[in-house]
Coordinates of C-alpha atoms in Angstrom, one line a residue:
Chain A
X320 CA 69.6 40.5 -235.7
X321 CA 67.6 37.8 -236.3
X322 CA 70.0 35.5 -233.4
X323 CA 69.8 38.2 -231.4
X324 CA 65.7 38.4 -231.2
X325 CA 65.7 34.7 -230.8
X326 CA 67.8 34.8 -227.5
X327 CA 65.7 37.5 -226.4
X328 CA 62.6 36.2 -226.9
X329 CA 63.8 32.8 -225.5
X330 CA 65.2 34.6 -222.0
X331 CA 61.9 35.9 -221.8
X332 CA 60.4 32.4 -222.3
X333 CA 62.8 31.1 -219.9
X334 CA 62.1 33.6 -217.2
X335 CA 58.2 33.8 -217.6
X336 CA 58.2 29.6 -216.9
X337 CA 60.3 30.0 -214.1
X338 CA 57.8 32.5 -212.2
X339 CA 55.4 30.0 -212.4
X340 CA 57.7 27.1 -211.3
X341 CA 58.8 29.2 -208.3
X342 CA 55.1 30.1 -207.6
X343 CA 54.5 26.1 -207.6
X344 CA 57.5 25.4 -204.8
X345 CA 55.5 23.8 -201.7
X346 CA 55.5 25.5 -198.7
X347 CA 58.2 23.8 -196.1
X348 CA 55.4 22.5 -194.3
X349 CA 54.2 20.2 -197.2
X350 CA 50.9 21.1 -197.1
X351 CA 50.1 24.4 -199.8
X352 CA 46.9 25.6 -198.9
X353 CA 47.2 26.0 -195.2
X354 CA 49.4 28.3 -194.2
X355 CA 51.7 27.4 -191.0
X356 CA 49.8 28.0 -187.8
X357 CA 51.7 30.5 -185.8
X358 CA 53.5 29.0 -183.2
X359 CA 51.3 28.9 -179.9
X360 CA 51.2 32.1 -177.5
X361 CA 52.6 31.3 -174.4
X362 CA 55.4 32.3 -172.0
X363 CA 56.4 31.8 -169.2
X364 CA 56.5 33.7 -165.7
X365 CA 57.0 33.7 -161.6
X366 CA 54.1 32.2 -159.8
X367 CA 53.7 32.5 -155.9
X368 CA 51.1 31.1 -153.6
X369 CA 50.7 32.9 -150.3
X370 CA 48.4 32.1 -147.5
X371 CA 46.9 35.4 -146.5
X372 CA 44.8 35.3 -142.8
X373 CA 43.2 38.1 -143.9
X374 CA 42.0 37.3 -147.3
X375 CA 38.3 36.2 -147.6
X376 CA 38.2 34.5 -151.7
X377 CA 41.3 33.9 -153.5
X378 CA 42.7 36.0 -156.1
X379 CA 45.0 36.0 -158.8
X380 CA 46.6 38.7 -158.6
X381 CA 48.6 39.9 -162.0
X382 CA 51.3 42.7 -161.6
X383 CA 50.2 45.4 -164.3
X384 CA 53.8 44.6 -165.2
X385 CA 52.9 41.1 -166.1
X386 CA 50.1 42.1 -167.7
X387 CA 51.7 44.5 -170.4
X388 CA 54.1 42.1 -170.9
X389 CA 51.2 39.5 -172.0
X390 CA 49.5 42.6 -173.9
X391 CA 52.8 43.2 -175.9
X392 CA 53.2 39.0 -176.6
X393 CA 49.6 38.5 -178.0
X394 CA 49.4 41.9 -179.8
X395 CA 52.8 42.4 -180.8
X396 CA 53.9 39.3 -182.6
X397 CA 55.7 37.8 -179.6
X398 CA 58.0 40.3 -178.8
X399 CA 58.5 40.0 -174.9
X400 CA 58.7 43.3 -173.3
X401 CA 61.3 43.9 -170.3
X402 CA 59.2 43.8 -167.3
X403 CA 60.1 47.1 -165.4
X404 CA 61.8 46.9 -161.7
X405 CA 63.1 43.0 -162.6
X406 CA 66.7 42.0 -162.3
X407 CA 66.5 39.7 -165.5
X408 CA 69.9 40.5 -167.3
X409 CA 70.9 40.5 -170.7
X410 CA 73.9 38.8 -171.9
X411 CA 75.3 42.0 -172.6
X412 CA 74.7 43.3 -169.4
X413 CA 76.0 41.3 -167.5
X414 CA 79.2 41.0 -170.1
X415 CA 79.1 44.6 -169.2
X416 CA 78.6 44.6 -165.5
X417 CA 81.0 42.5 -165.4
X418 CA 84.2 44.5 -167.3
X419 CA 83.4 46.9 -165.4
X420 CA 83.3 45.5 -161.9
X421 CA 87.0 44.5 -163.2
X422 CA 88.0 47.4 -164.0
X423 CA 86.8 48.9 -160.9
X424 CA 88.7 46.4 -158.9
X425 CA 91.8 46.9 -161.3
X426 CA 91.6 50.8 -160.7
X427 CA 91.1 50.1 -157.1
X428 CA 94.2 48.2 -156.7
X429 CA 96.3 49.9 -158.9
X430 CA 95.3 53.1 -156.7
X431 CA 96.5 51.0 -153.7
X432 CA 99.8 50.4 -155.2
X433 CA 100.2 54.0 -156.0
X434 CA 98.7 55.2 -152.1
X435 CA 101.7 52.7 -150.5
X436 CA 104.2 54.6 -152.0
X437 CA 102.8 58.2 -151.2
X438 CA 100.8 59.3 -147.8
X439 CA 97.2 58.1 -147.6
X440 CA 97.2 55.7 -144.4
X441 CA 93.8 57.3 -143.9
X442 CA 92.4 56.8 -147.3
X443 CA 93.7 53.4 -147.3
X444 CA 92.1 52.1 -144.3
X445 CA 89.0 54.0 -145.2
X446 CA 88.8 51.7 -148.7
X447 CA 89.8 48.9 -147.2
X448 CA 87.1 49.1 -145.0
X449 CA 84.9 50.0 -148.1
X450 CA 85.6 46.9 -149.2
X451 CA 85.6 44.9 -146.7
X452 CA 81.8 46.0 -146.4
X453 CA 80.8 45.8 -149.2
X454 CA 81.8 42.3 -149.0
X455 CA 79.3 41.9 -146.1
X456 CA 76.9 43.5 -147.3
X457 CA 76.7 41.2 -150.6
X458 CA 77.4 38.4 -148.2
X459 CA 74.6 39.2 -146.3
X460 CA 72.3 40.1 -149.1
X461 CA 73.5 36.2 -150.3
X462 CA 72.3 34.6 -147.2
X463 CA 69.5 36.7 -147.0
X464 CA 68.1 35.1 -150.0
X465 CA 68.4 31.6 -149.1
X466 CA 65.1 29.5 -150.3
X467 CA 62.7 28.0 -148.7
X468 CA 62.8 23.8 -148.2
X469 CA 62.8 22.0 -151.6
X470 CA 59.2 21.1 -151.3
X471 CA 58.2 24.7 -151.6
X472 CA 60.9 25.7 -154.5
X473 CA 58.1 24.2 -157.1
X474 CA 54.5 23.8 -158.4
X475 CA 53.7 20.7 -157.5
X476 CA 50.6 19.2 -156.2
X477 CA 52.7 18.1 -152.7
X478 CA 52.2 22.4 -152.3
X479 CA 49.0 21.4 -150.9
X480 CA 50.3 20.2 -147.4
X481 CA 49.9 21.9 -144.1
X482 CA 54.3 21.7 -143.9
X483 CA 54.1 24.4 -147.0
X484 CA 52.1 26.8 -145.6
X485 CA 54.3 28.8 -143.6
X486 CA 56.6 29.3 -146.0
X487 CA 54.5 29.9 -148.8
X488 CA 55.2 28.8 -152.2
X489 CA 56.8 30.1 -155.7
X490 CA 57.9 28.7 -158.6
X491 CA 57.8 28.5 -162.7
X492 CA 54.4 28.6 -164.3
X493 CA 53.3 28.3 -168.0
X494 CA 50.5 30.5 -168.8
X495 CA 48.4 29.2 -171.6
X496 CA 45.6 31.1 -173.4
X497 CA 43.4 29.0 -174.8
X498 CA 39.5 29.6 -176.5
X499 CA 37.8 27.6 -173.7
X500 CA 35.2 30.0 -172.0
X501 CA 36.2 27.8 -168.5
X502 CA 37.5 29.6 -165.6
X503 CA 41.2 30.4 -165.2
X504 CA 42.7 27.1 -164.0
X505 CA 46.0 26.1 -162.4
X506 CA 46.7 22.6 -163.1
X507 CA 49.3 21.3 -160.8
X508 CA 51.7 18.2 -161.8
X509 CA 51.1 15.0 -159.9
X510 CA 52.9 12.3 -161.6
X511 CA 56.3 12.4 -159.6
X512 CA 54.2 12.1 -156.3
X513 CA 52.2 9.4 -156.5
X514 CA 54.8 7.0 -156.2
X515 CA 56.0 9.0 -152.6
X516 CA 51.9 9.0 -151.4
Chain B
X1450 CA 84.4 96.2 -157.5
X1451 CA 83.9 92.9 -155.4
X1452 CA 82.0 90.2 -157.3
X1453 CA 79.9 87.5 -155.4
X1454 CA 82.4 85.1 -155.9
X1455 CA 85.6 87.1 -155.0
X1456 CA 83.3 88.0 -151.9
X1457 CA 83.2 84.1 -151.1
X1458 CA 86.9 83.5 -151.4
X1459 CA 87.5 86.7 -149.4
X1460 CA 85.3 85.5 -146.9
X1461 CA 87.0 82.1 -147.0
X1462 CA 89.5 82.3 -144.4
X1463 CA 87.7 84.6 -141.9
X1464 CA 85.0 82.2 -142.1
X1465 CA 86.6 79.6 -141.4
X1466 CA 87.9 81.2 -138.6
X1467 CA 84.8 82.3 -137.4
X1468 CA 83.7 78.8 -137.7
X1469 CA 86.3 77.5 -135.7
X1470 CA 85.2 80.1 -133.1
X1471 CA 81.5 79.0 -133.8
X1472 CA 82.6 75.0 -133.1
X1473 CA 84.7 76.2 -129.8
X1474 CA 81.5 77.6 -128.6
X1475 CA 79.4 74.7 -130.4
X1476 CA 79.4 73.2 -126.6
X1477 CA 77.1 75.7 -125.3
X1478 CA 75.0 76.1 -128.0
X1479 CA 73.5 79.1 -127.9
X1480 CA 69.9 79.7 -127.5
X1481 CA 69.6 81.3 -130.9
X1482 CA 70.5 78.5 -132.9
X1483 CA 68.5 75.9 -130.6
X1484 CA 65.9 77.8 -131.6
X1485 CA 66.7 78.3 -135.5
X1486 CA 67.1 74.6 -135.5
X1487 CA 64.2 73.8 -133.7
X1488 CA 62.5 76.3 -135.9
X1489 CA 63.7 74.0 -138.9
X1490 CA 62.6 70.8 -137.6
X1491 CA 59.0 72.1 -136.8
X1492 CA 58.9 72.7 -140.6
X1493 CA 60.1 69.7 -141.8
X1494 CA 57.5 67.6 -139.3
X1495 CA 55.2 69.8 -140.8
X1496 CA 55.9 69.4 -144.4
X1497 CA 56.5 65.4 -143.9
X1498 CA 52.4 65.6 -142.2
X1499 CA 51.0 67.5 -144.9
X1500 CA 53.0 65.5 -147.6
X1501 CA 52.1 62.3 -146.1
X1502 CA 48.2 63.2 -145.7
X1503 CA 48.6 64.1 -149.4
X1504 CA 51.3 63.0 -151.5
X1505 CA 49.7 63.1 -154.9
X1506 CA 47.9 66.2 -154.5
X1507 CA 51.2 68.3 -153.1
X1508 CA 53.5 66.8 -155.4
X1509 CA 51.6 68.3 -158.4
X1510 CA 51.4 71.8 -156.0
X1511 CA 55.0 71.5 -155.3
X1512 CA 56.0 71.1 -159.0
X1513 CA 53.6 73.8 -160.1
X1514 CA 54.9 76.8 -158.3
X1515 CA 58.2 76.1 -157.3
X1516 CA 60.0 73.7 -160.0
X1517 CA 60.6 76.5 -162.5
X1518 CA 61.7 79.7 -159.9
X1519 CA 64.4 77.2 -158.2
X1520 CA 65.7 76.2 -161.6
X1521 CA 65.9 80.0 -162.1
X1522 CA 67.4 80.6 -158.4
X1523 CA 69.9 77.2 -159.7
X1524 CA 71.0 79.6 -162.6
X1525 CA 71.8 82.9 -160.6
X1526 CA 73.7 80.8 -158.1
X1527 CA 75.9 79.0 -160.5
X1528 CA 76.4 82.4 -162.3
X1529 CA 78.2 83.8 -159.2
X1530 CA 80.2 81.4 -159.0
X1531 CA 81.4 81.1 -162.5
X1532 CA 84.5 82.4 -162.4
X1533 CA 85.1 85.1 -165.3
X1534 CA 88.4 83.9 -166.9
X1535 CA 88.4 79.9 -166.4
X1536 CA 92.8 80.0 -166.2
X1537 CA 93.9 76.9 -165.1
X1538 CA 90.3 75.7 -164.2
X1539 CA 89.9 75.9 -168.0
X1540 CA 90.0 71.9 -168.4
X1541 CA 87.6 71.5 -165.7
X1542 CA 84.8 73.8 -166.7
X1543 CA 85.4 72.5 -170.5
X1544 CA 84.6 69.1 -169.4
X1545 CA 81.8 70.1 -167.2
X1546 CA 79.7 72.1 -169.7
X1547 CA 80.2 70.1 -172.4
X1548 CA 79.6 66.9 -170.3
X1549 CA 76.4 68.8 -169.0
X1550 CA 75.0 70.3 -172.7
X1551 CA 76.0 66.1 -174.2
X1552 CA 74.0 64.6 -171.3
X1553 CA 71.0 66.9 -171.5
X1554 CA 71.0 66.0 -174.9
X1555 CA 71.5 62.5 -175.1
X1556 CA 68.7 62.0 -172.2
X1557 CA 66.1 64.2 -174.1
X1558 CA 66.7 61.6 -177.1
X1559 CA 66.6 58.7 -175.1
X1560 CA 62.8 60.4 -174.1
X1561 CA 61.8 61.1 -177.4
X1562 CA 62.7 57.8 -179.0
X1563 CA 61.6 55.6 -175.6
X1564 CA 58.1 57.5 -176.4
X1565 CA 58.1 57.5 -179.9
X1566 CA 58.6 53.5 -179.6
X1567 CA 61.3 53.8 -181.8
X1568 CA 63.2 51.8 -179.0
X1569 CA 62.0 48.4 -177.9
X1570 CA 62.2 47.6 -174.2
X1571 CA 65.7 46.2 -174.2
X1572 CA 67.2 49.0 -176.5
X1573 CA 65.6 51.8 -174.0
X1574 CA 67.8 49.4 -171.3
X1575 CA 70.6 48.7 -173.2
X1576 CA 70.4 53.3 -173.5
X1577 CA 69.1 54.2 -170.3
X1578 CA 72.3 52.0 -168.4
X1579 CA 74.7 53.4 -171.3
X1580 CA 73.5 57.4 -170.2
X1581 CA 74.1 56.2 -166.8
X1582 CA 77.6 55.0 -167.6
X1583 CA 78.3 58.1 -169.4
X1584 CA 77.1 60.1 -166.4
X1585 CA 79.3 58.6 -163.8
X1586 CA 82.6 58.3 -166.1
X1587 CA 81.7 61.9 -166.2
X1588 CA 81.4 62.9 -162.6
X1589 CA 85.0 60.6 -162.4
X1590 CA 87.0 62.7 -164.5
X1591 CA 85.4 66.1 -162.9
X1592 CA 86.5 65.3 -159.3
X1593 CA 89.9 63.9 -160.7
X1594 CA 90.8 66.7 -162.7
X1595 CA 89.6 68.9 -159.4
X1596 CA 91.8 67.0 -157.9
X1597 CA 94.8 67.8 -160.2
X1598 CA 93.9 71.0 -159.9
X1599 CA 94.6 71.3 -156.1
X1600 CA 97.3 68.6 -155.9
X1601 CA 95.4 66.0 -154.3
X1602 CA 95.6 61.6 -155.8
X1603 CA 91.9 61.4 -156.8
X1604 CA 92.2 58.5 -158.9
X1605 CA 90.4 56.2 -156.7
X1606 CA 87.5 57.8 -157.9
X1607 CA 87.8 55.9 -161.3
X1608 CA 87.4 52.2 -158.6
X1609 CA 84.3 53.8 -157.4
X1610 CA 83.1 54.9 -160.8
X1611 CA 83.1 51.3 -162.7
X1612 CA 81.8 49.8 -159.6
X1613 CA 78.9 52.2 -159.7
X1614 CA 79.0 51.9 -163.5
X1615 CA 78.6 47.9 -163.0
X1616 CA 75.4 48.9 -160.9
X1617 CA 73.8 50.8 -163.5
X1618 CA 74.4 47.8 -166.0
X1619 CA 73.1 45.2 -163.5
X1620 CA 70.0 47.2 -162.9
X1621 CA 69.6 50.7 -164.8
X1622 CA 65.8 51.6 -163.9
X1623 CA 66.9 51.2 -159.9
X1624 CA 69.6 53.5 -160.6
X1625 CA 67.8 55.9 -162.5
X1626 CA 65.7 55.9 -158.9
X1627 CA 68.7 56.5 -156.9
X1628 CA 69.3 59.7 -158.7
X1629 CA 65.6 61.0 -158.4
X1630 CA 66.3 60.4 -154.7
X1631 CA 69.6 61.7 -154.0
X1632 CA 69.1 64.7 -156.2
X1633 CA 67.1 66.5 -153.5
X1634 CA 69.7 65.9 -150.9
X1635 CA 72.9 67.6 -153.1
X1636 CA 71.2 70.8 -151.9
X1637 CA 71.5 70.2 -148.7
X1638 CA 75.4 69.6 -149.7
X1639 CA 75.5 72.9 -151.4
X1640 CA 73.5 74.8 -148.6
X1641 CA 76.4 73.5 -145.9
X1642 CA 79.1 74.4 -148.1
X1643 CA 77.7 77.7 -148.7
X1644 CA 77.4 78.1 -144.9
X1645 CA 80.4 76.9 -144.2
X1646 CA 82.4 79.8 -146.6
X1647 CA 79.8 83.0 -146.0
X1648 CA 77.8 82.5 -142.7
X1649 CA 79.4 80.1 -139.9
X1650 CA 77.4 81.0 -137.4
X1651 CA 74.3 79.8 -139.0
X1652 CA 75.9 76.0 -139.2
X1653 CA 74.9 74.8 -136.0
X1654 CA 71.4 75.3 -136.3
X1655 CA 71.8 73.8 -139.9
X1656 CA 73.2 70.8 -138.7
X1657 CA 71.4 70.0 -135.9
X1658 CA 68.2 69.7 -138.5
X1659 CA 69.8 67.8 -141.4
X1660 CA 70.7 65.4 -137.9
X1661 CA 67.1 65.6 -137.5
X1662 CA 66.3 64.5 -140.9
X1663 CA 67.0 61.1 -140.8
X1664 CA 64.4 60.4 -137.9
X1665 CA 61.4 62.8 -139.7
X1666 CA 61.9 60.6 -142.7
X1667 CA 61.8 57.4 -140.2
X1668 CA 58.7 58.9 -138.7
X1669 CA 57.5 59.4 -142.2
X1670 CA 57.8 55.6 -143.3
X1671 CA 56.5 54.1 -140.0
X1672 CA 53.3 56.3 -140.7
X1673 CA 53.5 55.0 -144.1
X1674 CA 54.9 51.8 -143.9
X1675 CA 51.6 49.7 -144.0
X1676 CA 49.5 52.4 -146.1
X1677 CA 47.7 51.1 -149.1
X1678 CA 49.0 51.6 -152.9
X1679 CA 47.8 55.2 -153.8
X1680 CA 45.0 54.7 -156.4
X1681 CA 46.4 55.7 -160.1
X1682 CA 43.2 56.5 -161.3
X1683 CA 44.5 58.9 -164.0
X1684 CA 47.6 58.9 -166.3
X1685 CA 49.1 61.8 -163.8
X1686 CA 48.7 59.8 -160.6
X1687 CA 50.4 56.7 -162.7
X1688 CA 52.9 59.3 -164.0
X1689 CA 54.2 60.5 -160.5
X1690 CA 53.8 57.0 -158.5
X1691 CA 56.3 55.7 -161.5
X1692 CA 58.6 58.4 -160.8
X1693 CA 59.0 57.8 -157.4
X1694 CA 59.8 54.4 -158.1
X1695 CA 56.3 52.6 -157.7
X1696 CA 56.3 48.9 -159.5
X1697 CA 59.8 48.8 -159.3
X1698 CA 60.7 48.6 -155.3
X1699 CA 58.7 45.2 -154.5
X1700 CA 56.4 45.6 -151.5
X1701 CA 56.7 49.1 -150.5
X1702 CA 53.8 51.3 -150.7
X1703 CA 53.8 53.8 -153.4
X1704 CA 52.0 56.2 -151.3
X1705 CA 55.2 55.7 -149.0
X1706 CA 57.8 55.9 -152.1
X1707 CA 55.8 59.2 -153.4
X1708 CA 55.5 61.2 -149.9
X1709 CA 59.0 60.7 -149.4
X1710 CA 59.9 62.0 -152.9
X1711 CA 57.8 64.9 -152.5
X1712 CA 58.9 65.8 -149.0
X1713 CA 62.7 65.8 -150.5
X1714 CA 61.6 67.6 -153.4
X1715 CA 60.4 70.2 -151.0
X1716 CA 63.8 70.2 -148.6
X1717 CA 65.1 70.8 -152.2
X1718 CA 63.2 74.0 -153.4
X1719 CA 63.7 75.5 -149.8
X1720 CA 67.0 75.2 -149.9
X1721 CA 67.2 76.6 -153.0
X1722 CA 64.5 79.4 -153.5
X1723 CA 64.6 80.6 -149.5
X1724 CA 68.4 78.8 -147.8
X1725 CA 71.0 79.4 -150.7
X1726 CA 69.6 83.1 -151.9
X1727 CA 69.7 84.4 -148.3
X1728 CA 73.5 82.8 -147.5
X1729 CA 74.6 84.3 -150.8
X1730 CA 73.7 87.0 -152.7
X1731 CA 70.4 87.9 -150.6
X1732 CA 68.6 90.9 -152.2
X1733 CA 70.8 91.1 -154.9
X1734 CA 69.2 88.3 -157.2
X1735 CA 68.6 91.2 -160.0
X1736 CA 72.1 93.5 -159.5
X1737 CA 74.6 91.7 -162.0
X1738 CA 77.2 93.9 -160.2
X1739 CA 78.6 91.6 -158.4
X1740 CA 78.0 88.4 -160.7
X1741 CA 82.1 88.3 -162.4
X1742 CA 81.0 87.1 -165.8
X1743 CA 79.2 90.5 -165.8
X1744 CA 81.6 92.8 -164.2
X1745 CA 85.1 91.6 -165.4
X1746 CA 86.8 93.0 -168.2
X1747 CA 85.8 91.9 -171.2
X1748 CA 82.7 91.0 -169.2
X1749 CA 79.1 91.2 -171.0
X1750 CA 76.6 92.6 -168.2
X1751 CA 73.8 93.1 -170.8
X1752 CA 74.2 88.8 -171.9
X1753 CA 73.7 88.3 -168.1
X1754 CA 71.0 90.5 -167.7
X1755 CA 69.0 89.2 -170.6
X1756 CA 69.5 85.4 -169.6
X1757 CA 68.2 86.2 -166.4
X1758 CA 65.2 87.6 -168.0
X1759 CA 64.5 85.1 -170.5
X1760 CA 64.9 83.0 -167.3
X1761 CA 61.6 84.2 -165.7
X1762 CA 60.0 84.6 -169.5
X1763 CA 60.9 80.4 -169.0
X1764 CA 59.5 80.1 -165.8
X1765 CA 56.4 82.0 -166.8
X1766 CA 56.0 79.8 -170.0
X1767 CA 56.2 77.1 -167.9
X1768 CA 53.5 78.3 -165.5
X1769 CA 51.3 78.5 -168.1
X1770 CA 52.6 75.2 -169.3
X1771 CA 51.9 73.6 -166.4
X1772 CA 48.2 75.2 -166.3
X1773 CA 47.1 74.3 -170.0
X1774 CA 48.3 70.7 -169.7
X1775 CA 50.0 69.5 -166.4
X1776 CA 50.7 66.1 -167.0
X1777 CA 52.7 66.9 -170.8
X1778 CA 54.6 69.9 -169.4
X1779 CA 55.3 67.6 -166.4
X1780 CA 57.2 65.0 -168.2
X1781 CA 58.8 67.6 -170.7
X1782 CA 59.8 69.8 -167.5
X1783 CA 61.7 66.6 -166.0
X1784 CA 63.3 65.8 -169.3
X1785 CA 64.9 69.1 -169.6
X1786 CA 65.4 69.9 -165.9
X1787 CA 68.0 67.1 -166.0
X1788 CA 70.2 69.7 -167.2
X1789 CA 70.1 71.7 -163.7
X1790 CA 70.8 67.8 -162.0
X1791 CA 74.0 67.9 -164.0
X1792 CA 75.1 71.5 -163.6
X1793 CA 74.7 71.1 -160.3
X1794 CA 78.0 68.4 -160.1
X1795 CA 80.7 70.5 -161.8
X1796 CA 79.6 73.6 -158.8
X1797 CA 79.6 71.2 -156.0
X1798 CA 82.9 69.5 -157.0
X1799 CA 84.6 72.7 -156.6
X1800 CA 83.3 73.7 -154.2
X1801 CA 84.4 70.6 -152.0

């Protein structure tokens, strides 16, 4: 009985000292006091420049989309919302698209095998054509969405040419929050150009 | 006793005929139906000025008085052509009402949860394009077990289907917009077939304005085509530009997007409330004599009766819905009225 109030007593003993050694562990970042500063709020989004005749100040306009989506990373613990109407795809949508664009062309062709043997000159012809375009059309859409000249593909400070303006400009931008009270800035990169001025 | 839909079948092959005779003497084109069809187009010009002066303001007017008595003149249509006894038809309607009762379901989840924020953004994606795949794989095995049915190869439907089904991965919220726009135009499908079977001579004048169509809506978006946003100065005005698509078709107007979904939406309850009920059962909307779930043996008149009645009870609540708090019964009404989108395949695929 005795033995058996001594183990006890010294699991007890045992367990109380190793609260307090876990509660002495230092946090990863070495420093126990301060805790880790949450990792800085920023993300990142399209960014166009057009010149507008009309216009009489600039704006910056931001898409309410945009907007919710910087509402929902600074109040929501960085979660990033999907913006609404964009084509951005998960990898498990375009897995998905993808299976079943094959299929569809597996079904289609396994159809046509089928249609040869039977009648259906008319429905053959009429898919074929289907297909064919479709074909354009995606061709078309392709080539309809070829870019601009290099020099207006980026945010760069050799944007600020009279060559640019009729195409505009667009590219990647970083949005930063930060506690200044200064205006909203955009800081253009001019290190890779000096060397070509 | 001749039901509605033995009427229809009956009517089948001398309606044909008589459209046949109709098309012979399509060349002339009699004076009546020049003037039926002109009678048409007037109204949709008219509709497409009114609609466009006003979008938001008619859209609400529109949805008010007319969404729930077309659901309602949905129903009795559907019930005359429900055949009694399903016989070998039996697979088809199975899949079709249980496919329509699942869908309804599953969509008025994917509501609650989207606004309960039980779903984050890419879950409510990852849903809305898995509903849409479910909805097409649906509408695949309808037409090819039609197609069974009458001895025709339908499987290249199933090639169609994963293509579409590959859209609604690649961008769900567009094709979610795609169905609020084609919806309105599978009356006009319905309206032509119906002609077609019980009044012939009345499908001149009906084509000649759904050829019209195309250029009132062109008319519509070159009035339109440089108009400003339309202000969403309330949650309702942000509601019903989102609906139409607004934010999500880049640098279209959503006064454009919403006039043209409200003038479609109208082509739609016409069709519907006024079109269909006169080329079908006319008068008769009340007299279950004629409706063959009522009348056949085994048949239970007094079910159909009371449905139809707790149909108006529905579209009464609904009125007063829709007057206590428009902009909640609004969204609630288009979550539930999915229900009539879907019925609405399972009819039109046999009736093609």
């Amino acid at each position: 009985m005795n033995a058996l109030l001594t183990r006890v007593a010294l699991g007890a003993l045992l367990l109380a000292c190793s609260v307090t050694a876990l509660a002495d562990i230092p946090r990863p970042d070495g420093n126990p006091r301060r805790p880790a500063p949450p990792p800085p709020a920023e993300f990142s989004t399209r960014f166009s420049i057009s010149p507008d005749v009309r216009a009489t100040e600039a704006r910056l306009v931001i898409p309410r989309a945009v907007w919710q989506e910087l509402r929902t990373q600074f109040d929501g613990g960085g979660q990033t919302a999907n913006t609404a109407g964009s084509l951005r795809l998960g990898n498990t949508q375009t897995v998905l698209a993808g299976i079943f664009l094959s299929l569809a062309c597996a079904c289609g062709g396994l159809w046509l095998v089928r249609a040869r043997r039977a009648d259906g000159r008319a429905a053959r012809v009429a898919f074929g054509l289907l297909l064919v375009a479709s074909g354009g059309a995606a061709a078309g859409a392709a080539y309809a969405n070829a870019g601009p000249p290099p020099v207006a593909r980026s945010l760069t400070s050799r944007i600020l040419i009279p060559e640019a303006q009729p195409y505009g400009v667009w590219g990647e931008v970083k949005i930063e929050i930060v506690d200044d009270s200064g205006p909203v800035r955009l800081v253009l990169p001019t290190g890779k150009d000096r060397g070509r001025e | 006793m001749v039901t509605d839909a033995q009427q229809l079948s009956a009517h089948g092959p001398r309606a044909a005929g008589a459209g046949r005779q109709t098309h012979s003497a399509g060349a002339r084109c009699e004076p009546r139906t020049l003037t039926y069809a002109a009678a048409g187009v007037a109204f949709c010009l008219l509709a497409a000025g009114l609609i466009s002066w006003q979008p938001l303001q008619l859209s609400v007017a529109t949805v008010f008085l007319f969404a729930g008595p077309h659901n309602l003149a949905e129903f009795r249509y559907f019930l005359a052509r429900l055949p009694a006894r399903w016989g070998r038809s039996r697979n088809f309607f199975v899949v079709g009402l249980a496919g329509v009762a699942l869908l309804t379901v599953t969509y008025a989840l994917l509501y609650a949860a989207g606004q309960a924020w039980y779903l984050s953004a890419d879950a409510q994606t990852f849903g809305v394009a898995l509903w849409e795949t479910a909805l097409v794989l649906w509408l695949c095995v309808l037409v090819n077990l039609r197609g069974r049915r009458r001895g025709r190869d339908r499987t290249w439907v199933y090639a169609c289907g994963f293509a579409l089904c590959a859209g609604a991965w690649v961008a769900p919220l567009w094709f979610g917009v795609a169905l609020v726009y084609l919806h309105p135009l599978v009356a006009l499908w319905f309206l032509d077939r119906q002609l077609k079977r019980t009044h012939p001579r009345w499908r001149n004048a009906y084509q000649l304005c759904l050829a019209a169509l195309p250029v009132v809506l062109c008319l519509l978006w070159a009035r339109l085509a440089n108009a400003p946003d339309l202000p969403a100065a309330d949650a309702l005005a942000w509601r019903i530009t989102r609906h139409a698509g607004a934010g999500l078709v880049p640098g279209v107007s959503s006064h454009l997007l919403v006039a043209t979904h409200v003038f479609l939406e109208t082509l739609h309850y016409g069709v519907w409330l006024v079109l269909l009920p006169a080329a079908s059962y006319g008068a008769r909307a009340w007299r279950v004599e004629r409706v063959p779930v009522a009348v056949a043996r085994g048949g239970r008149p007094r079910l159909v009766k009371t449905t139809l009645a707790l149909g108006v009870c529905a579209v009464c609540a609904l009125w007063l819905g829709f007057a206590a708090d428009y902009a909640t019964t609004r969204d609630l009404y288009f979550t539930l009225a999915v229900a009539h989108v879907l019925a609405e395949a399972p009819f039109l695929i046999r009736l093609l």
